PDB file of C-alpha atoms in Angstrom:
ATOM      1  CA  MET A   1      -2.203 -49.114 -50.413  1.00  0.00           C
ATOM      2  CA  SER A   2      -0.216 -52.252 -49.632  1.00  0.00           C
ATOM      3  CA  GLU A   3      -0.251 -55.314 -51.842  1.00  0.00           C
ATOM      4  CA  LEU A   4      -2.958 -57.933 -51.342  1.00  0.00           C
ATOM      5  CA  VAL A   5      -2.616 -59.878 -48.104  1.00  0.00           C
ATOM      6  CA  GLU A   6      -2.640 -63.673 -48.346  1.00  0.00           C
ATOM      7  CA  TYR A   7      -3.870 -65.520 -45.257  1.00  0.00           C
ATOM      8  CA  HIS A   8      -2.017 -68.781 -45.892  1.00  0.00           C
ATOM      9  CA  SER A   9       1.158 -68.064 -43.937  1.00  0.00           C
ATOM     10  CA  ILE A  10       1.845 -66.183 -40.738  1.00  0.00           C
ATOM     11  CA  ALA A  11       5.473 -65.779 -41.787  1.00  0.00           C
ATOM     12  CA  ALA A  12       4.270 -64.014 -44.919  1.00  0.00           C
ATOM     13  CA  LEU A  13       2.069 -61.711 -42.844  1.00  0.00           C
ATOM     14  CA  VAL A  14       5.036 -60.840 -40.650  1.00  0.00           C
ATOM     15  CA  LYS A  15       7.320 -60.269 -43.637  1.00  0.00           C
ATOM     16  CA  GLN A  16       4.828 -57.930 -45.301  1.00  0.00           C
ATOM     17  CA  ALA A  17       4.148 -55.989 -42.102  1.00  0.00           C
ATOM     18  CA  GLU A  18       7.851 -55.557 -41.399  1.00  0.00           C
ATOM     19  CA  ALA A  19       8.578 -54.534 -44.999  1.00  0.00           C
ATOM     20  CA  GLU A  20       5.955 -51.799 -44.705  1.00  0.00           C
ATOM     21  CA  GLY A  21       6.991 -50.834 -41.191  1.00  0.00           C
ATOM     22  CA  ARG A  22       3.565 -51.500 -39.722  1.00  0.00           C
ATOM     23  CA  LEU A  23       1.893 -53.659 -37.150  1.00  0.00           C
ATOM     24  CA  ILE A  24      -0.011 -56.662 -38.432  1.00  0.00           C
ATOM     25  CA  SER A  25      -3.281 -55.131 -37.236  1.00  0.00           C
ATOM     26  CA  ALA A  26      -2.817 -52.027 -39.397  1.00  0.00           C
ATOM     27  CA  LEU A  27      -1.927 -54.158 -42.407  1.00  0.00           C
ATOM     28  CA  VAL A  28      -4.954 -56.387 -41.937  1.00  0.00           C
ATOM     29  CA  LEU A  29      -7.372 -53.521 -41.330  1.00  0.00           C
ATOM     30  CA  GLU A  30      -6.399 -51.858 -44.589  1.00  0.00           C
ATOM     31  CA  ASP A  31      -6.568 -55.144 -46.481  1.00  0.00           C
ATOM     32  CA  GLN A  32      -9.972 -56.144 -45.114  1.00  0.00           C
ATOM     33  CA  ALA A  33     -11.414 -52.708 -45.789  1.00  0.00           C
ATOM     34  CA  ALA A  34     -10.379 -53.036 -49.429  1.00  0.00           C
ATOM     35  CA  ALA A  35     -11.575 -56.638 -49.710  1.00  0.00           C
ATOM     36  CA  LEU A  36     -14.971 -55.880 -48.163  1.00  0.00           C
ATOM     37  CA  GLU A  37     -15.263 -52.502 -49.910  1.00  0.00           C
ATOM     38  CA  GLN A  38     -15.838 -50.707 -46.623  1.00  0.00           C
ATOM     39  CA  ARG A  39     -14.132 -47.799 -44.945  1.00  0.00           C
ATOM     40  CA  PRO A  40     -11.601 -48.783 -42.271  1.00  0.00           C
ATOM     41  CA  GLU A  41     -13.567 -46.704 -39.783  1.00  0.00           C
ATOM     42  CA  GLU A  42     -16.602 -48.900 -40.337  1.00  0.00           C
ATOM     43  CA  LEU A  43     -14.648 -52.086 -39.644  1.00  0.00           C
ATOM     44  CA  VAL A  44     -13.202 -50.518 -36.496  1.00  0.00           C
ATOM     45  CA  ARG A  45     -16.724 -49.599 -35.387  1.00  0.00           C
ATOM     46  CA  LYS A  46     -17.873 -53.182 -35.843  1.00  0.00           C
ATOM     47  CA  MET A  47     -14.865 -54.486 -33.949  1.00  0.00           C
ATOM     48  CA  ARG A  48     -15.675 -52.113 -31.097  1.00  0.00           C
ATOM     49  CA  GLU A  49     -19.108 -53.716 -30.960  1.00  0.00           C
ATOM     50  CA  THR A  50     -17.436 -57.119 -30.828  1.00  0.00           C
ATOM     51  CA  LEU A  51     -15.254 -55.978 -27.938  1.00  0.00           C
ATOM     52  CA  GLU A  52     -18.341 -54.718 -26.112  1.00  0.00           C
ATOM     53  CA  VAL A  53     -20.039 -58.120 -26.441  1.00  0.00           C
ATOM     54  CA  MET A  54     -16.922 -59.666 -24.931  1.00  0.00           C
ATOM     55  CA  ARG A  55     -16.951 -57.169 -22.052  1.00  0.00           C
ATOM     56  CA  ARG A  56     -20.614 -57.772 -21.249  1.00  0.00           C
ATOM     57  CA  ALA A  57     -20.185 -61.546 -21.335  1.00  0.00           C
ATOM     58  CA  ALA A  58     -17.320 -61.278 -18.853  1.00  0.00           C
ATOM     59  CA  GLU A  59     -19.461 -59.195 -16.505  1.00  0.00           C
ATOM     60  CA  LYS A  60     -22.650 -61.242 -16.782  1.00  0.00           C
ATOM     61  CA  GLY A  61     -20.826 -64.549 -16.557  1.00  0.00           C
ATOM     62  CA  ALA A  62     -19.242 -63.729 -13.204  1.00  0.00           C
ATOM     63  CA  VAL A  63     -22.471 -63.501 -11.197  1.00  0.00           C
ATOM     64  CA  GLN A  64     -23.008 -65.971  -8.370  1.00  0.00           C
ATOM     65  CA  GLU A  65     -26.389 -67.281  -9.478  1.00  0.00           C
ATOM     66  CA  LEU A  66     -25.427 -68.106 -13.094  1.00  0.00           C
ATOM     67  CA  ARG A  67     -26.199 -71.728 -14.013  1.00  0.00           C
ATOM     68  CA  SER A  68     -26.397 -73.649 -17.264  1.00  0.00           C
ATOM     69  CA  THR A  69     -29.578 -75.504 -18.175  1.00  0.00           C
ATOM     70  CA  SER A  70     -27.895 -78.828 -17.444  1.00  0.00           C
ATOM     71  CA  GLY A  71     -26.713 -77.643 -14.054  1.00  0.00           C
ATOM     72  CA  LEU A  72     -23.198 -78.869 -14.804  1.00  0.00           C
ATOM     73  CA  SER A  73     -21.660 -75.393 -14.759  1.00  0.00           C
ATOM     74  CA  GLY A  74     -22.053 -71.931 -13.334  1.00  0.00           C
ATOM     75  CA  GLY A  75     -20.675 -69.929 -10.452  1.00  0.00           C
ATOM     76  CA  ASP A  76     -16.986 -70.685 -10.945  1.00  0.00           C
ATOM     77  CA  GLY A  77     -16.337 -67.281 -12.493  1.00  0.00           C
ATOM     78  CA  PHE A  78     -17.820 -65.733  -9.352  1.00  0.00           C
ATOM     79  CA  ARG A  79     -15.747 -67.977  -7.087  1.00  0.00           C
ATOM     80  CA  MET A  80     -12.566 -67.147  -8.955  1.00  0.00           C
ATOM     81  CA  ALA A  81     -13.335 -63.429  -8.815  1.00  0.00           C
ATOM     82  CA  ALA A  82     -13.745 -63.593  -5.047  1.00  0.00           C
ATOM     83  CA  TYR A  83     -10.472 -65.497  -4.713  1.00  0.00           C
ATOM     84  CA  ALA A  84      -8.666 -63.064  -7.022  1.00  0.00           C
ATOM     85  CA  GLU A  85      -9.435 -60.221  -4.636  1.00  0.00           C
ATOM     86  CA  GLY A  86      -6.997 -61.761  -2.155  1.00  0.00           C
ATOM     87  CA  ASN A  87      -3.416 -62.790  -2.832  1.00  0.00           C
ATOM     88  CA  PRO A  88      -3.618 -65.243  -5.754  1.00  0.00           C
ATOM     89  CA  LEU A  89      -0.597 -67.427  -6.478  1.00  0.00           C
ATOM     90  CA  SER A  90      -0.305 -66.230 -10.077  1.00  0.00           C
ATOM     91  CA  GLY A  91      -0.700 -62.533  -9.315  1.00  0.00           C
ATOM     92  CA  ALA A  92      -3.490 -60.136 -10.170  1.00  0.00           C
ATOM     93  CA  PHE A  93      -3.018 -60.186 -13.941  1.00  0.00           C
ATOM     94  CA  CYS A  94      -3.228 -63.947 -14.397  1.00  0.00           C
ATOM     95  CA  ALA A  95      -5.955 -64.348 -11.794  1.00  0.00           C
ATOM     96  CA  GLN A  96      -8.154 -61.743 -13.475  1.00  0.00           C
ATOM     97  CA  ALA A  97      -7.572 -63.390 -16.856  1.00  0.00           C
ATOM     98  CA  ILE A  98      -8.762 -66.694 -15.401  1.00  0.00           C
ATOM     99  CA  VAL A  99     -11.829 -64.968 -13.949  1.00  0.00           C
ATOM    100  CA  ARG A 100     -12.826 -63.666 -17.363  1.00  0.00           C
ATOM    101  CA  ALA A 101     -12.058 -66.898 -19.205  1.00  0.00           C
ATOM    102  CA  LEU A 102     -14.254 -68.891 -16.808  1.00  0.00           C
ATOM    103  CA  ALA A 103     -17.014 -66.300 -16.699  1.00  0.00           C
ATOM    104  CA  ILE A 104     -17.352 -65.980 -20.464  1.00  0.00           C
ATOM    105  CA  ALA A 105     -17.240 -69.729 -21.049  1.00  0.00           C
ATOM    106  CA  GLU A 106     -19.869 -70.248 -18.338  1.00  0.00           C
ATOM    107  CA  TYR A 107     -22.015 -67.505 -19.835  1.00  0.00           C
ATOM    108  CA  ASN A 108     -21.853 -69.365 -23.142  1.00  0.00           C
ATOM    109  CA  ALA A 109     -22.986 -72.578 -21.422  1.00  0.00           C
ATOM    110  CA  ALA A 110     -25.890 -70.630 -19.927  1.00  0.00           C
ATOM    111  CA  MET A 111     -26.929 -69.544 -23.451  1.00  0.00           C
ATOM    112  CA  GLY A 112     -25.595 -66.014 -23.082  1.00  0.00           C
ATOM    113  CA  LYS A 113     -24.397 -63.924 -26.019  1.00  0.00           C
ATOM    114  CA  ILE A 114     -20.683 -64.398 -26.645  1.00  0.00           C
ATOM    115  CA  VAL A 115     -18.151 -63.938 -29.430  1.00  0.00           C
ATOM    116  CA  ALA A 116     -16.917 -67.171 -30.997  1.00  0.00           C
ATOM    117  CA  ALA A 117     -13.198 -66.455 -30.836  1.00  0.00           C
ATOM    118  CA  PRO A 118     -12.639 -68.505 -32.890  1.00  0.00           C
ATOM    119  CA  THR A 119     -15.326 -70.925 -31.606  1.00  0.00           C
ATOM    120  CA  ALA A 120     -17.994 -70.959 -28.917  1.00  0.00           C
ATOM    121  CA  GLY A 121     -16.140 -73.673 -27.030  1.00  0.00           C
ATOM    122  CA  SER A 122     -13.052 -71.453 -26.812  1.00  0.00           C
ATOM    123  CA  CYS A 123     -14.899 -68.148 -26.445  1.00  0.00           C
ATOM    124  CA  GLY A 124     -13.310 -67.080 -23.157  1.00  0.00           C
ATOM    125  CA  ILE A 125      -9.625 -67.108 -24.059  1.00  0.00           C
ATOM    126  CA  LEU A 126      -9.135 -64.136 -26.400  1.00  0.00           C
ATOM    127  CA  PRO A 127     -11.546 -61.827 -24.533  1.00  0.00           C
ATOM    128  CA  ALA A 128      -9.903 -62.700 -21.231  1.00  0.00           C
ATOM    129  CA  ALA A 129      -6.483 -61.801 -22.608  1.00  0.00           C
ATOM    130  CA  VAL A 130      -7.511 -58.519 -24.210  1.00  0.00           C
ATOM    131  CA  LEU A 131      -9.880 -57.309 -21.478  1.00  0.00           C
ATOM    132  CA  THR A 132      -7.332 -58.058 -18.786  1.00  0.00           C
ATOM    133  CA  MET A 133      -4.720 -56.000 -20.624  1.00  0.00           C
ATOM    134  CA  MET A 134      -7.189 -53.110 -20.612  1.00  0.00           C
ATOM    135  CA  ASP A 135      -8.008 -53.555 -16.946  1.00  0.00           C
ATOM    136  CA  GLN A 136      -4.610 -54.386 -15.471  1.00  0.00           C
ATOM    137  CA  ARG A 137      -2.343 -52.397 -17.805  1.00  0.00           C
ATOM    138  CA  GLY A 138      -4.622 -49.434 -18.475  1.00  0.00           C
ATOM    139  CA  LEU A 139      -4.607 -49.906 -22.249  1.00  0.00           C
ATOM    140  CA  GLY A 140      -7.252 -48.036 -24.184  1.00  0.00           C
ATOM    141  CA  GLU A 141     -10.032 -49.411 -26.309  1.00  0.00           C
ATOM    142  CA  ASP A 142      -8.318 -48.360 -29.547  1.00  0.00           C
ATOM    143  CA  ALA A 143      -5.347 -50.626 -28.880  1.00  0.00           C
ATOM    144  CA  ALA A 144      -7.603 -53.508 -27.841  1.00  0.00           C
ATOM    145  CA  VAL A 145      -9.677 -53.222 -30.995  1.00  0.00           C
ATOM    146  CA  MET A 146      -6.592 -53.269 -33.202  1.00  0.00           C
ATOM    147  CA  ALA A 147      -5.200 -56.297 -31.375  1.00  0.00           C
ATOM    148  CA  LEU A 148      -8.382 -58.159 -32.289  1.00  0.00           C
ATOM    149  CA  PHE A 149      -7.562 -57.590 -35.963  1.00  0.00           C
ATOM    150  CA  THR A 150      -4.175 -59.220 -35.418  1.00  0.00           C
ATOM    151  CA  ALA A 151      -5.792 -62.149 -33.634  1.00  0.00           C
ATOM    152  CA  GLY A 152      -8.308 -62.473 -36.442  1.00  0.00           C
ATOM    153  CA  ALA A 153      -5.596 -62.544 -39.100  1.00  0.00           C
ATOM    154  CA  PHE A 154      -3.650 -65.276 -37.311  1.00  0.00           C
ATOM    155  CA  GLY A 155      -6.885 -67.181 -36.815  1.00  0.00           C
ATOM    156  CA  MET A 156      -7.654 -67.000 -40.531  1.00  0.00           C
ATOM    157  CA  VAL A 157      -4.323 -68.619 -41.325  1.00  0.00           C
ATOM    158  CA  ILE A 158      -4.887 -71.402 -38.790  1.00  0.00           C
ATOM    159  CA  ALA A 159      -8.414 -71.998 -40.107  1.00  0.00           C
ATOM    160  CA  LYS A 160      -7.186 -72.237 -43.698  1.00  0.00           C
ATOM    161  CA  GLU A 161      -4.063 -74.288 -43.116  1.00  0.00           C
ATOM    162  CA  ALA A 162      -5.316 -76.521 -40.286  1.00  0.00           C
ATOM    163  CA  SER A 163      -8.674 -76.275 -38.507  1.00  0.00           C
ATOM    164  CA  ILE A 164     -10.576 -74.442 -35.779  1.00  0.00           C
ATOM    165  CA  ALA A 165     -13.217 -77.190 -35.394  1.00  0.00           C
ATOM    166  CA  GLY A 166     -13.091 -79.673 -32.542  1.00  0.00           C
ATOM    167  CA  ALA A 167     -14.934 -82.240 -34.639  1.00  0.00           C
ATOM    168  CA  GLU A 168     -12.139 -82.080 -37.188  1.00  0.00           C
ATOM    169  CA  GLY A 169      -9.002 -81.440 -35.172  1.00  0.00           C
ATOM    170  CA  GLY A 170      -9.771 -81.944 -31.490  1.00  0.00           C
ATOM    171  CA  CYS A 171      -9.648 -79.231 -28.853  1.00  0.00           C
ATOM    172  CA  GLN A 172      -6.202 -78.187 -30.070  1.00  0.00           C
ATOM    173  CA  ALA A 173      -8.133 -76.694 -32.984  1.00  0.00           C
ATOM    174  CA  GLU A 174     -10.407 -74.743 -30.641  1.00  0.00           C
ATOM    175  CA  CYS A 175      -8.705 -73.849 -27.353  1.00  0.00           C
ATOM    176  CA  GLY A 176      -5.302 -74.332 -28.965  1.00  0.00           C
ATOM    177  CA  SER A 177      -6.083 -71.909 -31.778  1.00  0.00           C
ATOM    178  CA  ALA A 178      -7.633 -69.445 -29.338  1.00  0.00           C
ATOM    179  CA  ALA A 179      -4.538 -69.542 -27.131  1.00  0.00           C
ATOM    180  CA  ALA A 180      -2.308 -69.023 -30.157  1.00  0.00           C
ATOM    181  CA  ILE A 181      -4.133 -65.968 -31.506  1.00  0.00           C
ATOM    182  CA  SER A 182      -4.456 -64.558 -27.986  1.00  0.00           C
ATOM    183  CA  ALA A 183      -0.711 -64.831 -27.474  1.00  0.00           C
ATOM    184  CA  ALA A 184      -0.173 -62.839 -30.660  1.00  0.00           C
ATOM    185  CA  ALA A 185      -2.647 -60.184 -29.522  1.00  0.00           C
ATOM    186  CA  LEU A 186      -0.939 -59.926 -26.117  1.00  0.00           C
ATOM    187  CA  VAL A 187       2.428 -59.373 -27.765  1.00  0.00           C
ATOM    188  CA  GLU A 188       1.111 -56.570 -29.936  1.00  0.00           C
ATOM    189  CA  LEU A 189      -0.629 -54.975 -26.951  1.00  0.00           C
ATOM    190  CA  SER A 190       2.671 -55.124 -25.056  1.00  0.00           C
ATOM    191  CA  GLY A 191       4.591 -53.314 -27.791  1.00  0.00           C
ATOM    192  CA  GLY A 192       6.178 -56.397 -29.307  1.00  0.00           C
ATOM    193  CA  SER A 193       7.055 -56.773 -32.974  1.00  0.00           C
ATOM    194  CA  PRO A 194       5.152 -58.754 -35.616  1.00  0.00           C
ATOM    195  CA  ALA A 195       7.916 -61.379 -35.474  1.00  0.00           C
ATOM    196  CA  MET A 196       7.451 -61.699 -31.717  1.00  0.00           C
ATOM    197  CA  ALA A 197       3.710 -62.138 -32.220  1.00  0.00           C
ATOM    198  CA  ALA A 198       4.433 -65.026 -34.576  1.00  0.00           C
ATOM    199  CA  GLU A 199       6.798 -66.640 -32.066  1.00  0.00           C
ATOM    200  CA  ALA A 200       4.173 -66.337 -29.322  1.00  0.00           C
ATOM    201  CA  CYS A 201       1.574 -67.909 -31.584  1.00  0.00           C
ATOM    202  CA  ALA A 202       3.892 -70.837 -32.305  1.00  0.00           C
ATOM    203  CA  MET A 203       4.761 -71.448 -28.650  1.00  0.00           C
ATOM    204  CA  ALA A 204       1.147 -71.288 -27.470  1.00  0.00           C
ATOM    205  CA  LEU A 205      -0.001 -73.685 -30.164  1.00  0.00           C
ATOM    206  CA  LYS A 206       2.852 -76.101 -29.427  1.00  0.00           C
ATOM    207  CA  ASN A 207       1.774 -76.253 -25.806  1.00  0.00           C
ATOM    208  CA  GLN A 208      -1.767 -77.240 -26.814  1.00  0.00           C
ATOM    209  CA  LEU A 209      -0.756 -79.686 -29.542  1.00  0.00           C
ATOM    210  CA  GLY A 210      -2.696 -82.950 -29.335  1.00  0.00           C
ATOM    211  CA  LEU A 211      -5.382 -81.620 -26.999  1.00  0.00           C
ATOM    212  CA  VAL A 212      -8.452 -83.812 -27.481  1.00  0.00           C
ATOM    213  CA  CYS A 213     -12.092 -82.771 -27.680  1.00  0.00           C
ATOM    214  CA  ASP A 214     -14.056 -84.870 -25.189  1.00  0.00           C
ATOM    215  CA  PRO A 215     -17.118 -82.947 -23.942  1.00  0.00           C
ATOM    216  CA  VAL A 216     -18.900 -84.670 -21.065  1.00  0.00           C
ATOM    217  CA  ALA A 217     -22.445 -85.652 -22.110  1.00  0.00           C
ATOM    218  CA  GLY A 218     -21.821 -83.889 -25.410  1.00  0.00           C
ATOM    219  CA  LEU A 219     -22.194 -80.461 -23.793  1.00  0.00           C
ATOM    220  CA  VAL A 220     -19.783 -77.549 -24.177  1.00  0.00           C
ATOM    221  CA  GLU A 221     -19.255 -77.319 -20.429  1.00  0.00           C
ATOM    222  CA  SER A 222     -16.838 -79.890 -19.016  1.00  0.00           C
ATOM    223  CA  PRO A 223     -13.903 -79.876 -19.567  1.00  0.00           C
ATOM    224  CA  CYS A 224     -14.351 -76.995 -22.017  1.00  0.00           C
ATOM    225  CA  ILE A 225     -14.888 -74.194 -19.500  1.00  0.00           C
ATOM    226  CA  LYS A 226     -11.773 -74.900 -17.464  1.00  0.00           C
ATOM    227  CA  ARG A 227      -9.774 -75.422 -20.639  1.00  0.00           C
ATOM    228  CA  ASN A 228     -10.559 -71.793 -21.425  1.00  0.00           C
ATOM    229  CA  ALA A 229      -8.814 -70.838 -18.192  1.00  0.00           C
ATOM    230  CA  GLY A 230      -5.866 -73.046 -19.099  1.00  0.00           C
ATOM    231  CA  GLY A 231      -5.808 -71.603 -22.599  1.00  0.00           C
ATOM    232  CA  VAL A 232      -5.453 -68.000 -21.500  1.00  0.00           C
ATOM    233  CA  MET A 233      -2.671 -68.963 -19.089  1.00  0.00           C
ATOM    234  CA  CYS A 234      -0.919 -70.708 -21.985  1.00  0.00           C
ATOM    235  CA  ALA A 235      -1.310 -67.556 -24.089  1.00  0.00           C
ATOM    236  CA  ILE A 236       0.149 -65.366 -21.354  1.00  0.00           C
ATOM    237  CA  GLY A 237       3.127 -67.676 -20.894  1.00  0.00           C
ATOM    238  CA  ALA A 238       3.830 -67.793 -24.622  1.00  0.00           C
ATOM    239  CA  ALA A 239       3.570 -64.007 -24.932  1.00  0.00           C
ATOM    240  CA  GLU A 240       5.954 -63.528 -21.996  1.00  0.00           C
ATOM    241  CA  MET A 241       8.534 -65.813 -23.606  1.00  0.00           C
ATOM    242  CA  ALA A 242       8.257 -64.107 -26.988  1.00  0.00           C
ATOM    243  CA  LEU A 243       8.595 -60.649 -25.419  1.00  0.00           C
ATOM    244  CA  ALA A 244      11.722 -61.901 -23.644  1.00  0.00           C
ATOM    245  CA  GLY A 245      13.236 -62.708 -27.025  1.00  0.00           C
ATOM    246  CA  ILE A 246      12.701 -66.461 -26.821  1.00  0.00           C
ATOM    247  CA  ARG A 247      11.982 -68.096 -30.171  1.00  0.00           C
ATOM    248  CA  SER A 248      10.208 -71.285 -31.179  1.00  0.00           C
ATOM    249  CA  LEU A 249      12.613 -73.830 -32.638  1.00  0.00           C
ATOM    250  CA  ILE A 250       9.842 -74.908 -35.037  1.00  0.00           C
ATOM    251  CA  PRO A 251       8.523 -71.998 -37.177  1.00  0.00           C
ATOM    252  CA  VAL A 252       4.911 -71.038 -36.629  1.00  0.00           C
ATOM    253  CA  ASP A 253       3.640 -72.200 -40.022  1.00  0.00           C
ATOM    254  CA  GLU A 254       5.221 -75.610 -39.479  1.00  0.00           C
ATOM    255  CA  VAL A 255       3.567 -75.799 -36.064  1.00  0.00           C
ATOM    256  CA  ILE A 256       0.224 -75.122 -37.737  1.00  0.00           C
ATOM    257  CA  ALA A 257       0.917 -77.836 -40.302  1.00  0.00           C
ATOM    258  CA  ALA A 258       1.808 -80.240 -37.502  1.00  0.00           C
ATOM    259  CA  MET A 259      -1.447 -79.396 -35.746  1.00  0.00           C
ATOM    260  CA  ALA A 260      -3.348 -80.269 -38.908  1.00  0.00           C
ATOM    261  CA  GLU A 261      -1.565 -83.625 -39.125  1.00  0.00           C
ATOM    262  CA  VAL A 262      -2.155 -84.385 -35.458  1.00  0.00           C
ATOM    263  CA  GLY A 263      -5.833 -83.537 -35.887  1.00  0.00           C
ATOM    264  CA  ARG A 264      -6.140 -85.974 -38.792  1.00  0.00           C
ATOM    265  CA  SER A 265      -4.452 -88.628 -36.683  1.00  0.00           C
ATOM    266  CA  LEU A 266      -6.798 -88.321 -33.720  1.00  0.00           C
ATOM    267  CA  PRO A 267      -9.349 -91.132 -33.481  1.00  0.00           C
ATOM    268  CA  GLU A 268     -12.990 -90.221 -33.917  1.00  0.00           C
ATOM    269  CA  SER A 269     -13.582 -90.875 -30.219  1.00  0.00           C
ATOM    270  CA  LEU A 270     -11.408 -87.854 -29.383  1.00  0.00           C
ATOM    271  CA  ARG A 271     -12.963 -85.435 -31.850  1.00  0.00           C
ATOM    272  CA  GLU A 272     -16.120 -84.102 -30.192  1.00  0.00           C
ATOM    273  CA  THR A 273     -18.056 -87.367 -30.293  1.00  0.00           C
ATOM    274  CA  SER A 274     -18.002 -87.796 -26.487  1.00  0.00           C
ATOM    275  CA  ARG A 275     -16.923 -91.415 -26.900  1.00  0.00           C
ATOM    276  CA  GLY A 276     -13.463 -91.116 -25.406  1.00  0.00           C
ATOM    277  CA  GLY A 277     -11.263 -89.187 -23.037  1.00  0.00           C
ATOM    278  CA  LEU A 278     -12.966 -87.575 -20.055  1.00  0.00           C
ATOM    279  CA  ALA A 279     -16.371 -88.130 -21.653  1.00  0.00           C
ATOM    280  CA  ALA A 280     -15.927 -91.898 -21.278  1.00  0.00           C
ATOM    281  CA  THR A 281     -15.059 -91.881 -17.568  1.00  0.00           C
ATOM    282  CA  PRO A 282     -17.489 -93.494 -15.107  1.00  0.00           C
ATOM    283  CA  THR A 283     -18.455 -90.123 -13.635  1.00  0.00           C
ATOM    284  CA  ALA A 284     -19.095 -88.617 -17.058  1.00  0.00           C
ATOM    285  CA  LEU A 285     -21.216 -91.567 -18.158  1.00  0.00           C
ATOM    286  CA  ALA A 286     -23.239 -91.383 -14.937  1.00  0.00           C
ATOM    287  CA  LEU A 287     -23.873 -87.675 -15.518  1.00  0.00           C
ATOM    288  CA  LYS A 288     -24.940 -88.351 -19.086  1.00  0.00           C
ATOM    289  CA  GLN A 289     -27.366 -91.029 -17.882  1.00  0.00           C
ATOM    290  CA  LYS A 290     -28.764 -88.664 -15.286  1.00  0.00           C
ATOM    291  CA  LEU A 291     -29.261 -85.868 -17.793  1.00  0.00           C
ATOM    292  CA  PHE A 292     -30.531 -87.775 -20.789  1.00  0.00           C
ATOM    293  CA  GLY A 293     -31.534 -91.233 -19.579  1.00  0.00           C
TER     294      GLY A 293
END
């Protein structure tokens, strides 16, 4: 049994995993089983159920007739899937990740069952990354489930040391956090080291730093859905760099601290109030008037 895991530093997680010669997912699974007084097999079973919810949301969100109650979203997952069957600019892997990110986020807007990963507004990013690795790289469910434990551990650190709430830290706290934990999961799924996972997390979060939360008409649809697509692309890029041996000049825990400071500095109008950013554009205000009077 390893020593107690503290979720206040990703560097500490990496150090402990490397000292014990294990992946972060294995370390976290053992720790959470002890903390929750459950068998590891039971936690794995529950995570499999979580993965299945993600898979179903990706499938149901990509149907042509899907629409949200507001009518502002729906059908883009289907359109992207049709396009991805051709010769997409970004290649099959990235195109399929975008399909899933859009589909799951649209399914959420249509009141479908999703996994908040870490939030409903960013629900498409982590599933898109993990499911696409299974589909495009032939990885099994066991590896995908374990990668979700790594993502969860990194997410716990971000939640404790910064924020995962758009109302507190802007969309960097939602889509930014989701991209960061997805990048870490992608690295582990690709055979990268715990240190590489930390570097990927740092680079993904840096590329989302300062992202504002400005939902049009106060709904988690625009620009949220397409930011899920952007978030998974950010995660893929960060994972690729980390796997290539590229490092973040600023350590991951300092990036998280910077995100917290940036979030505190954002004006209220850019923290989920729909008073600024895209939500304050003429088109957005006209849509809000049309929907709510």
